[in-house]
mmCIF file of C-alpha atoms in Angstrom:
data_model
loop_
_atom_site.group_PDB
_atom_site.id
_atom_site.type_symbol
_atom_site.label_atom_id
_atom_site.label_comp_id
_atom_site.label_asym_id
_atom_site.label_seq_id
_atom_site.Cartn_x
_atom_site.Cartn_y
_atom_site.Cartn_z
ATOM 1 C CA MET P 238 92.679 58.594 102.589
ATOM 2 C CA SER P 239 93.036 54.942 101.727
ATOM 3 C CA ILE P 240 90.342 52.378 102.340
ATOM 4 C CA CYS P 241 92.635 49.395 101.892
ATOM 5 C CA LYS P 242 93.000 46.683 104.489
ATOM 6 C CA LYS P 243 95.607 47.651 107.075
ATOM 7 C CA MET P 244 98.798 45.618 107.263
ATOM 8 C CA PRO P 245 101.309 46.033 110.144
ATOM 9 C CA ASN P 246 104.906 47.272 109.813
ATOM 10 C CA SER P 247 104.499 49.129 106.535
ATOM 11 C CA ASN P 248 105.736 52.595 105.639
ATOM 12 C CA PRO P 249 104.596 53.737 102.177
ATOM 13 C CA ASN P 250 107.003 56.676 102.229
ATOM 14 C CA GLN P 251 109.978 54.332 102.346
ATOM 15 C CA GLY P 252 108.559 51.445 100.355
ATOM 16 C CA ASP P 253 109.317 48.888 103.050
ATOM 17 C CA GLY P 254 105.937 47.164 103.117
ATOM 18 C CA ASN P 255 106.024 43.533 104.093
ATOM 19 C CA LYS P 256 104.012 41.892 101.321
ATOM 20 C CA PRO P 257 105.599 41.771 97.842
ATOM 21 C CA ILE P 258 103.027 41.580 95.067
ATOM 22 C CA PRO P 259 103.566 38.494 92.869
ATOM 23 C CA ALA P 260 104.399 39.152 89.224
ATOM 24 C CA HIS P 261 101.249 37.379 88.000
ATOM 25 C CA TYR P 262 99.167 40.214 89.503
ATOM 26 C CA GLN P 263 100.977 42.703 87.265
ATOM 27 C CA SER P 264 100.372 43.035 83.533
ATOM 28 C CA ARG P 265 102.816 41.338 81.182
ATOM 29 C CA PHE P 266 103.363 44.712 79.494
ATOM 30 C CA LEU P 267 104.441 46.317 82.781
ATOM 31 C CA ARG P 268 106.785 43.449 83.661
ATOM 32 C CA GLU P 269 108.433 43.390 80.231
ATOM 33 C CA MET P 270 108.747 47.122 79.566
ATOM 34 C CA PHE P 271 109.577 48.623 82.950
ATOM 35 C CA SER P 272 111.854 47.938 85.888
ATOM 36 C CA VAL P 273 109.130 47.814 88.546
ATOM 37 C CA SER P 274 108.646 45.850 91.755
ATOM 38 C CA MET P 275 105.514 46.318 93.845
ATOM 39 C CA THR P 276 104.891 45.872 97.545
ATOM 40 C CA GLU P 277 101.550 46.010 99.342
ATOM 41 C CA THR P 278 101.601 48.380 102.323
ATOM 42 C CA GLU P 279 99.077 49.185 105.035
ATOM 43 C CA SER P 280 97.626 51.923 102.850
ATOM 44 C CA GLY P 281 98.003 50.586 99.307
ATOM 45 C CA ILE P 282 100.962 49.831 97.046
ATOM 46 C CA VAL P 283 104.487 51.127 96.770
ATOM 47 C CA ALA P 284 106.160 50.410 93.448
ATOM 48 C CA ARG P 285 109.885 50.824 93.064
ATOM 49 C CA VAL P 286 110.514 52.011 89.523
ATOM 50 C CA ARG P 287 113.468 53.140 87.455
ATOM 51 C CA PHE P 288 112.998 54.647 84.012
ATOM 52 C CA ASP P 289 115.828 54.068 81.525
ATOM 53 C CA THR P 290 116.683 55.109 77.970
ATOM 54 C CA ARG P 291 113.803 53.001 76.576
ATOM 55 C CA HIS P 292 111.445 55.446 78.312
ATOM 56 C CA GLU P 293 113.211 58.668 77.344
ATOM 57 C CA GLY P 294 111.233 61.698 76.213
ATOM 58 C CA PRO P 295 113.086 64.963 76.797
ATOM 59 C CA PRO P 296 116.861 64.378 76.970
ATOM 60 C CA GLY P 297 117.733 62.627 80.223
ATOM 61 C CA HIS P 298 114.116 62.441 81.379
ATOM 62 C CA ALA P 299 111.215 59.981 81.189
ATOM 63 C CA HIS P 300 108.498 60.348 78.560
ATOM 64 C CA GLY P 301 105.140 61.421 79.985
ATOM 65 C CA GLY P 302 103.400 58.434 78.409
ATOM 66 C CA SER P 303 105.769 56.022 80.147
ATOM 67 C CA ILE P 304 105.139 57.744 83.461
ATOM 68 C CA ALA P 305 101.359 57.637 82.957
ATOM 69 C CA THR P 306 101.565 53.939 82.065
ATOM 70 C CA VAL P 307 103.375 53.023 85.283
ATOM 71 C CA LEU P 308 100.925 55.010 87.424
ATOM 72 C CA ASP P 309 97.899 53.555 85.586
ATOM 73 C CA GLU P 310 99.222 50.015 86.002
ATOM 74 C CA THR P 311 100.027 50.587 89.676
ATOM 75 C CA MET P 312 96.518 51.847 90.439
ATOM 76 C CA GLY P 313 94.956 49.022 88.411
ATOM 77 C CA THR P 314 97.094 46.427 90.187
ATOM 78 C CA LEU P 315 95.991 47.773 93.554
ATOM 79 C CA ALA P 316 92.339 47.390 92.557
ATOM 80 C CA PHE P 317 93.074 43.888 91.224
ATOM 81 C CA ILE P 318 94.720 42.612 94.433
ATOM 82 C CA HIS P 319 91.619 43.790 96.297
ATOM 83 C CA GLY P 320 89.426 41.585 94.123
ATOM 84 C CA HIS P 321 88.376 44.058 91.421
ATOM 85 C CA LYS P 322 88.943 43.146 87.770
ATOM 86 C CA VAL P 323 89.029 46.643 86.363
ATOM 87 C CA LEU P 324 89.505 48.691 83.239
ATOM 88 C CA ALA P 325 90.533 52.339 83.380
ATOM 89 C CA ALA P 326 87.704 54.748 82.561
ATOM 90 C CA ARG P 327 89.571 57.986 83.311
ATOM 91 C CA LEU P 328 93.171 58.840 84.091
ATOM 92 C CA GLU P 329 94.424 62.270 85.135
ATOM 93 C CA VAL P 330 98.136 62.980 85.386
ATOM 94 C CA LYS P 331 99.710 66.137 86.819
ATOM 95 C CA TYR P 332 103.379 66.479 85.924
ATOM 96 C CA ARG P 333 104.928 68.593 88.711
ATOM 97 C CA LYS P 334 108.646 68.143 87.973
ATOM 98 C CA PRO P 335 110.698 66.433 85.246
ATOM 99 C CA VAL P 336 111.269 62.732 85.945
ATOM 100 C CA PRO P 337 114.948 61.767 85.603
ATOM 101 C CA LEU P 338 116.187 58.585 83.972
ATOM 102 C CA ASN P 339 118.204 55.974 85.872
ATOM 103 C CA GLU P 340 117.133 57.081 89.330
ATOM 104 C CA PRO P 341 115.260 54.845 91.782
ATOM 105 C CA LEU P 342 111.783 56.287 92.337
ATOM 106 C CA LEU P 343 108.702 55.305 94.327
ATOM 107 C CA ALA P 344 105.135 55.203 93.029
ATOM 108 C CA VAL P 345 102.831 55.334 96.059
ATOM 109 C CA CYS P 346 99.239 54.332 95.313
ATOM 110 C CA THR P 347 96.035 54.221 97.371
ATOM 111 C CA ILE P 348 92.386 53.468 96.699
ATOM 112 C CA THR P 349 90.425 56.576 97.646
ATOM 113 C CA SER P 350 86.847 55.351 97.170
ATOM 114 C CA ARG P 351 84.651 52.457 96.097
ATOM 115 C CA ASN P 352 81.077 52.856 94.938
ATOM 116 C CA ARG P 353 79.579 49.680 93.540
ATOM 117 C CA ARG P 354 81.638 48.984 90.403
ATOM 118 C CA LYS P 355 83.543 52.303 90.474
ATOM 119 C CA ILE P 356 86.946 52.405 92.143
ATOM 120 C CA THR P 357 88.960 55.621 92.362
ATOM 121 C CA ALA P 358 92.657 55.640 93.122
ATOM 122 C CA HIS P 359 95.446 58.149 93.633
ATOM 123 C CA ALA P 360 99.160 57.730 92.922
ATOM 124 C CA GLU P 361 102.270 59.832 93.379
ATOM 125 C CA LEU P 362 105.664 59.315 91.776
ATOM 126 C CA LYS P 363 108.339 60.430 94.246
ATOM 127 C CA ARG P 364 112.073 60.729 94.584
ATOM 128 C CA ALA P 365 113.668 58.912 97.523
ATOM 129 C CA SER P 366 113.734 62.295 99.309
ATOM 130 C CA GLY P 367 109.919 62.358 99.191
ATOM 131 C CA LEU P 368 109.719 65.104 96.541
ATOM 132 C CA VAL P 369 106.570 64.502 94.466
ATOM 133 C CA LEU P 370 107.337 64.578 90.748
ATOM 134 C CA VAL P 371 103.993 63.420 89.356
ATOM 135 C CA GLU P 372 100.476 62.951 90.752
ATOM 136 C CA SER P 373 97.771 60.850 89.187
ATOM 137 C CA SER P 374 94.187 59.875 89.866
ATOM 138 C CA GLY P 375 92.086 57.327 88.097
ATOM 139 C CA LEU P 376 88.574 56.002 87.841
ATOM 140 C CA PHE P 377 88.423 52.265 87.271
ATOM 141 C CA ILE P 378 85.345 50.181 86.465
ATOM 142 C CA ASP P 379 85.035 46.656 87.816
ATOM 143 C CA ILE P 380 83.846 44.551 84.883
ATOM 144 C CA GLU P 381 83.647 41.442 87.076
ATOM 145 C CA GLY P 382 83.068 38.229 85.100
ATOM 146 C CA ARG P 383 83.549 39.939 81.746
ATOM 147 C CA PHE P 384 87.255 40.495 82.421
ATOM 148 C CA ASP P 385 88.260 36.943 81.532
ATOM 149 C CA THR P 386 86.196 36.924 78.320
ATOM 150 C CA LEU P 387 87.201 40.401 77.155
ATOM 151 C CA ALA P 388 89.550 39.171 74.412
ATOM 152 C CA ASN P 389 86.758 37.070 72.893
ATOM 153 C CA GLU P 390 84.327 40.010 73.019
ATOM 154 C CA ILE P 391 86.791 42.252 71.213
ATOM 155 C CA SER P 392 87.508 39.699 68.479
ATOM 156 C CA ARG P 393 83.765 39.377 67.772
ATOM 157 C CA ALA P 394 83.248 43.151 67.503
#
């Protein structure tokens, strides 16, 4: 169950939401390393993703770390567009089926709960047919004003 603001004319199963998410809301790493475009839907985010040979693990299939990265970034982006500057505290990934290279896939993400600074999210990586290949859930912590000064804090540590 998503607790995101409802938007009309969106279908997360088909990725035809009506509000593309600007690139500046996505991490530079995600934009540079993956072929991903995100759209806000009535229930969360749908990301269109295609893994290629840069992301290969087993022959012809995406590496689990690449898959986890896309799902982590999708859930984090969803929290961010809802005003939460978050860091991941926990990420769980369930690999159900091998993820093929060079096939258009959908990552469907929703926020499942908010409790003060804790945001939990759920994501599924699906084939166009709707077959779920990977499921993920994450706990994200809103670090509020510290987000923008994080680089300085790390360099002083």
